[in-house]
Short mmCIF file of C-alpha atoms in Angstrom, two decimals:
data_model
loop_
_atom_site.label_atom_id
_atom_site.label_comp_id
_atom_site.label_asym_id
_atom_site.label_seq_id
_atom_site.Cartn_x
_atom_site.Cartn_y
_atom_site.Cartn_z
CA UNK A 7 84.76 43.47 128.04
CA UNK A 8 86.39 45.95 125.70
CA UNK A 9 89.84 46.37 127.24
CA UNK A 10 92.64 44.32 128.66
CA UNK A 11 91.93 43.94 132.36
CA UNK A 12 94.94 42.19 133.83
CA UNK A 13 98.27 43.40 132.55
CA UNK A 14 101.71 42.11 133.53
CA UNK A 15 104.53 44.55 132.81
CA UNK A 16 108.06 43.16 132.84
CA UNK A 17 110.61 45.91 133.45
CA UNK A 18 109.98 48.95 135.63
CA UNK A 19 112.36 51.43 134.02
CA UNK A 20 111.23 54.66 132.45
CA UNK A 21 108.91 53.06 129.93
CA UNK A 22 107.59 50.35 132.22
CA UNK A 23 106.77 52.80 134.98
CA UNK A 24 105.03 55.24 132.63
CA UNK A 25 102.87 52.40 131.33
CA UNK A 26 102.21 51.00 134.81
CA UNK A 27 101.19 54.37 136.22
CA UNK A 28 98.96 55.15 133.27
CA UNK A 29 97.24 51.77 133.08
CA UNK A 30 96.74 51.68 136.83
CA UNK A 31 95.08 55.11 136.68
CA UNK A 32 92.75 53.69 134.07
CA UNK A 33 91.56 51.19 136.66
CA UNK A 34 93.22 48.12 135.18
CA UNK A 35 94.85 45.42 137.26
CA UNK A 36 98.58 45.91 136.78
CA UNK A 37 101.45 43.82 138.05
CA UNK A 38 104.97 45.08 137.51
CA UNK A 39 107.95 42.74 137.59
CA UNK A 40 111.55 43.86 137.95
CA UNK A 41 114.73 42.17 139.12
CA UNK A 42 115.76 45.33 140.91
CA UNK A 43 113.51 46.42 143.75
CA UNK A 44 114.87 49.97 143.46
CA UNK A 45 113.19 50.27 140.05
CA UNK A 46 109.79 50.47 141.73
CA UNK A 47 110.65 53.96 142.95
CA UNK A 48 109.58 55.07 139.45
CA UNK A 49 105.98 54.15 140.26
CA UNK A 50 103.72 57.00 141.29
CA UNK A 51 102.15 57.25 144.72
CA UNK A 52 98.78 56.56 143.11
CA UNK A 53 99.91 53.30 141.53
CA UNK A 54 97.48 50.72 142.87
CA UNK A 55 98.91 47.59 141.26
CA UNK A 56 101.27 44.95 142.53
CA UNK A 57 105.06 44.77 142.46
CA UNK A 58 106.93 41.53 142.04
CA UNK A 59 110.68 41.47 142.57
CA UNK A 60 112.37 38.76 140.56
CA UNK A 61 113.77 37.60 137.27
CA UNK A 62 110.91 37.30 134.79
CA UNK A 63 112.90 34.72 132.87
CA UNK A 64 111.91 32.30 135.68
CA UNK A 65 108.50 30.70 135.30
CA UNK A 66 107.92 30.88 139.07
CA UNK A 67 108.32 34.64 139.00
CA UNK A 68 105.83 35.01 136.18
CA UNK A 69 103.41 32.76 138.07
CA UNK A 70 103.80 34.94 141.16
CA UNK A 71 102.82 37.86 138.94
CA UNK A 72 99.61 36.01 138.15
CA UNK A 73 100.46 35.47 134.51
CA UNK A 74 98.01 32.58 134.27
CA UNK A 75 95.17 35.07 134.70
CA UNK A 76 96.67 37.85 132.62
CA UNK A 77 95.20 38.81 129.29
CA UNK A 78 98.16 40.99 128.37
CA UNK A 79 101.92 41.06 128.93
CA UNK A 80 104.26 43.92 128.06
CA UNK A 81 107.99 43.07 127.91
CA UNK A 82 109.80 46.37 128.30
CA UNK A 83 113.13 45.72 129.99
CA UNK A 84 116.10 47.46 128.40
CA UNK A 85 117.37 44.18 126.99
CA UNK A 86 116.00 42.95 123.67
CA UNK A 87 117.00 39.36 124.47
CA UNK A 88 115.16 39.35 127.77
CA UNK A 89 112.08 40.87 126.19
CA UNK A 90 112.07 38.27 123.45
CA UNK A 91 112.45 35.37 125.88
CA UNK A 92 109.81 36.58 128.32
CA UNK A 93 107.37 37.38 125.53
CA UNK A 94 107.89 33.98 123.98
CA UNK A 95 107.29 32.20 127.29
CA UNK A 96 104.16 34.27 127.88
CA UNK A 97 102.81 33.27 124.47
CA UNK A 98 103.78 29.63 124.30
CA UNK A 99 103.82 28.42 127.91
CA UNK A 100 101.05 30.54 129.40
CA UNK A 101 99.00 31.37 126.30
CA UNK A 102 98.68 35.05 127.16
CA UNK A 103 96.41 36.47 124.43
CA UNK A 104 98.22 39.76 123.92
CA UNK A 105 101.98 40.06 124.17
CA UNK A 106 103.92 43.12 123.10
CA UNK A 107 107.67 43.53 123.42
CA UNK A 108 109.88 46.55 123.09
CA UNK A 109 112.76 45.88 120.73
CA UNK A 110 115.50 48.41 120.14
CA UNK A 111 117.12 46.55 117.28
CA UNK A 112 114.90 46.79 114.20
CA UNK A 113 116.61 43.81 112.61
CA UNK A 114 115.26 41.56 115.36
CA UNK A 115 111.65 42.25 114.60
CA UNK A 116 111.56 39.39 112.12
CA UNK A 117 112.49 36.98 114.93
CA UNK A 118 109.65 38.25 117.06
CA UNK A 119 107.21 38.01 114.17
CA UNK A 120 108.03 34.31 113.85
CA UNK A 121 106.80 33.77 117.39
CA UNK A 122 103.65 35.81 116.94
CA UNK A 123 104.90 38.53 119.22
CA UNK A 124 103.94 42.09 118.47
CA UNK A 125 106.81 44.54 118.77
CA UNK A 126 107.25 48.25 119.25
CA UNK A 127 110.61 49.66 118.18
CA UNK A 128 111.68 52.98 119.75
CA UNK A 129 114.45 53.30 117.19
CA UNK A 130 112.08 53.25 114.23
CA UNK A 131 109.53 55.46 116.00
CA UNK A 132 112.29 57.99 116.65
CA UNK A 133 113.61 57.81 113.10
CA UNK A 134 110.15 58.43 111.70
CA UNK A 135 109.70 61.41 113.99
CA UNK A 136 113.11 62.92 113.17
CA UNK A 137 112.47 62.56 109.45
CA UNK A 138 108.98 64.03 109.74
CA UNK A 139 110.40 67.10 111.49
CA UNK A 140 113.13 67.46 108.86
CA UNK A 141 110.66 67.11 106.03
CA UNK A 142 108.92 70.21 107.27
CA UNK A 143 112.07 72.11 106.29
CA UNK A 144 113.46 75.31 107.74
CA UNK A 145 111.43 78.48 108.22
CA UNK A 146 114.23 80.42 106.51
CA UNK A 147 117.20 78.52 105.17
CA UNK A 148 120.78 79.62 105.62
CA UNK A 149 122.29 81.63 102.79
CA UNK A 150 125.50 79.66 102.46
CA UNK A 151 125.65 76.79 100.06
CA UNK A 152 126.36 73.47 101.68
CA UNK A 153 129.87 72.23 101.21
CA UNK A 154 131.88 69.15 101.97
CA UNK A 155 133.88 69.05 105.20
CA UNK A 156 137.60 69.67 105.20
CA UNK A 157 140.18 67.01 104.51
CA UNK A 158 140.89 64.60 107.31
CA UNK A 159 137.30 63.49 107.64
CA UNK B 19 115.29 76.19 99.45
CA UNK B 20 112.67 74.09 101.16
CA UNK B 21 114.72 71.52 103.04
CA UNK B 22 117.78 71.30 105.24
CA UNK B 23 120.72 70.78 102.92
CA UNK B 24 123.71 70.17 105.19
CA UNK B 25 123.06 67.93 108.12
CA UNK B 26 125.54 66.87 110.81
CA UNK B 27 124.56 63.72 112.66
CA UNK B 28 126.35 63.01 115.93
CA UNK B 29 126.20 59.33 116.81
CA UNK B 30 126.21 56.53 114.25
CA UNK B 31 124.37 53.85 116.20
CA UNK B 32 121.10 52.35 115.06
CA UNK B 33 119.19 55.62 114.95
CA UNK B 34 122.05 57.73 113.59
CA UNK B 35 122.76 55.32 110.78
CA UNK B 36 119.10 54.99 109.79
CA UNK B 37 118.86 58.78 109.59
CA UNK B 38 122.16 59.13 107.75
CA UNK B 39 121.27 56.50 105.17
CA UNK B 40 117.83 57.96 104.59
CA UNK B 41 118.90 61.60 104.38
CA UNK B 42 121.81 60.73 102.12
CA UNK B 43 119.42 58.88 99.79
CA UNK B 44 117.34 62.05 99.66
CA UNK B 45 120.37 63.80 98.19
CA UNK B 46 121.24 65.90 101.23
CA UNK B 47 124.79 66.56 102.36
CA UNK B 48 125.27 64.41 105.43
CA UNK B 49 128.24 64.22 107.79
CA UNK B 50 128.20 61.58 110.50
CA UNK B 51 130.37 61.90 113.60
CA UNK B 52 131.18 59.05 115.96
CA UNK B 53 133.95 58.40 118.46
CA UNK B 54 134.04 54.80 117.40
CA UNK B 55 135.09 54.18 113.83
CA UNK B 56 133.47 50.74 113.95
CA UNK B 57 130.07 52.44 114.21
CA UNK B 58 130.29 53.48 110.56
CA UNK B 59 129.75 49.86 109.54
CA UNK B 60 126.03 50.65 110.08
CA UNK B 61 126.09 52.96 107.07
CA UNK B 62 124.77 51.52 103.84
CA UNK B 63 126.93 51.01 100.77
CA UNK B 64 124.95 53.79 99.08
CA UNK B 65 125.72 56.33 101.80
CA UNK B 66 127.37 59.21 99.98
CA UNK B 67 128.11 61.49 102.93
CA UNK B 68 131.21 61.97 105.04
CA UNK B 69 132.37 60.20 108.18
CA UNK B 70 134.27 61.99 110.93
CA UNK B 71 135.83 59.94 113.69
CA UNK B 72 136.14 61.88 116.92
CA UNK B 73 134.48 63.13 120.08
CA UNK B 74 131.80 65.61 119.10
CA UNK B 75 132.17 67.29 122.49
CA UNK B 76 135.35 68.84 121.03
CA UNK B 77 134.87 71.98 118.96
CA UNK B 78 137.61 70.93 116.57
CA UNK B 79 135.76 67.74 115.74
CA UNK B 80 132.55 69.61 115.03
CA UNK B 81 134.51 72.03 112.84
CA UNK B 82 135.98 69.10 110.91
CA UNK B 83 132.42 67.99 110.33
CA UNK B 84 131.76 71.35 108.71
CA UNK B 85 129.36 72.50 111.39
CA UNK B 86 129.91 76.13 110.44
CA UNK B 87 128.14 75.46 107.16
CA UNK B 88 125.49 73.14 108.53
CA UNK B 89 121.87 74.20 108.72
CA UNK B 90 120.90 71.24 110.89
CA UNK B 91 122.45 69.07 113.60
CA UNK B 92 120.98 65.87 115.03
CA UNK B 93 122.41 64.70 118.36
CA UNK B 94 121.59 61.01 118.60
CA UNK B 95 124.27 59.28 120.64
CA UNK B 96 122.98 56.90 123.28
CA UNK B 97 123.91 59.32 126.05
CA UNK B 98 121.45 62.05 127.00
CA UNK B 99 124.24 64.16 128.54
CA UNK B 100 126.36 64.07 125.41
CA UNK B 101 123.38 64.92 123.23
CA UNK B 102 122.49 67.88 125.42
CA UNK B 103 126.04 69.22 125.42
CA UNK B 104 126.60 68.83 121.69
CA UNK B 105 123.22 70.33 120.87
CA UNK B 106 123.87 73.29 123.15
CA UNK B 107 127.26 73.95 121.55
CA UNK B 108 125.74 73.71 118.09
CA UNK B 109 123.11 76.27 119.02
CA UNK B 110 125.12 78.75 121.02
CA UNK B 111 128.66 78.54 119.64
CA UNK B 112 127.94 77.79 115.99
CA UNK B 113 124.40 79.15 115.63
CA UNK B 114 123.12 76.10 113.79
CA UNK B 115 119.52 77.00 112.87
CA UNK B 116 117.96 73.61 113.53
CA UNK B 117 119.14 71.36 116.36
CA UNK B 118 117.29 68.27 117.48
CA UNK B 119 118.46 65.92 120.21
CA UNK B 120 117.32 62.48 121.22
CA UNK B 121 116.62 62.30 124.94
CA UNK B 122 115.67 59.05 126.62
CA UNK B 123 114.80 60.62 129.96
CA UNK B 124 111.53 62.56 129.63
CA UNK B 125 112.31 64.57 132.76
CA UNK B 126 115.27 66.17 131.01
CA UNK B 127 113.21 67.70 128.26
CA UNK B 128 112.65 70.84 130.33
CA UNK B 129 116.42 71.40 130.43
CA UNK B 130 116.64 71.16 126.67
CA UNK B 131 113.71 73.49 126.23
CA UNK B 132 115.58 76.16 128.21
CA UNK B 133 118.32 76.09 125.61
CA UNK B 134 115.96 76.20 122.66
CA UNK B 135 116.79 72.66 121.68
CA UNK B 136 114.09 70.54 120.15
CA UNK B 137 113.94 67.03 121.55
CA UNK B 138 112.57 63.70 120.49
CA UNK B 139 111.99 61.19 123.27
CA UNK B 140 111.87 57.50 122.29
CA UNK B 141 110.48 56.63 125.72
CA UNK B 142 107.40 58.82 125.30
CA UNK B 143 106.95 57.81 121.67
CA UNK B 144 107.00 54.17 122.76
CA UNK B 145 104.63 54.76 125.67
CA UNK B 146 102.14 56.48 123.38
CA UNK B 147 102.34 53.59 120.92
CA UNK B 148 101.92 50.90 123.58
CA UNK B 149 98.92 52.69 125.05
CA UNK B 150 97.35 53.21 121.64
CA UNK B 151 97.62 49.49 120.92
CA UNK B 152 96.14 48.61 124.31
CA UNK B 153 93.29 51.07 123.86
CA UNK B 154 92.19 49.09 120.84
CA UNK B 155 91.35 46.28 123.26
CA UNK B 156 91.32 42.55 122.63
CA UNK B 157 89.51 40.94 119.71
CA UNK B 158 88.00 38.42 122.13
CA UNK B 159 88.69 38.84 125.81
CA UNK B 160 89.59 35.96 128.09
CA UNK B 161 86.76 34.43 130.00
CA UNK B 162 88.42 34.51 133.40
CA UNK B 163 87.92 37.51 135.61
CA UNK B 164 91.11 39.35 136.46
CA UNK B 165 92.35 38.72 139.95
CA UNK B 166 95.15 39.89 142.18
CA UNK B 167 98.40 37.92 142.20
CA UNK B 168 99.17 35.42 144.92
CA UNK B 169 100.75 36.30 148.22
CA UNK B 170 104.45 36.97 148.10
CA UNK B 171 104.19 39.65 145.46
#
């Protein structure tokens, strides 16, 4: 077995639904959990996984998602705190081998590290990409010299 | 001149402040605009640029930020709509040569493209990174076969 087979995704927003659609297309078993049933509208018609409506902070909801069989959990709600808590429960209570959480706040990554939770930070990914684009420099720079803004700033 | 020299950054949240601190350290002229003065607390002590408090949707605020001299504007508030509007004004009203906007919603990128605005999408960057990590597969996969979740899901 060379890939994660049973993946629980917590949060079915933009990121969660992109991941769910993609991983489902790859033939993996995917279960998506969201508190808000309306979020599942983001799933494509071809999505062949399962949907669980409920608060993933509750153990019963994670069990309904089959977490005890999962070899991977992705915590991608829009709330760093929720992602941390769910990821921690997945690691420590259910022993899920692979747990990755989205974390917007780079300063929280140290907390996640302590719990052995891998993180992906959109803020840092974006910063790296912005800076890479800027490092390329302009095709033809403006003639005017840069100057400080006017008073009042 | 091989790099953008005068950069206006709209939005001083996590991303805006990381960019401002970094670009200022590189010796570029940086002006950061935010409606909320408290946002500037994210700037480092070494930040040597300017801070402009105000709504960047107003032309007068952009002028105070020296946009007429800028060769680059980064629109990185947390609101896609604001970023689109500010970026569009920077391009069409002030002719800023390089305009890049953060856009969380991938489906909006087509709109930006129409206006010649480069975009960076944290959602897609994150999705790519998650999928790349998952494609590496587990070091040692779980013994149990994957199965569907229980009834009720």
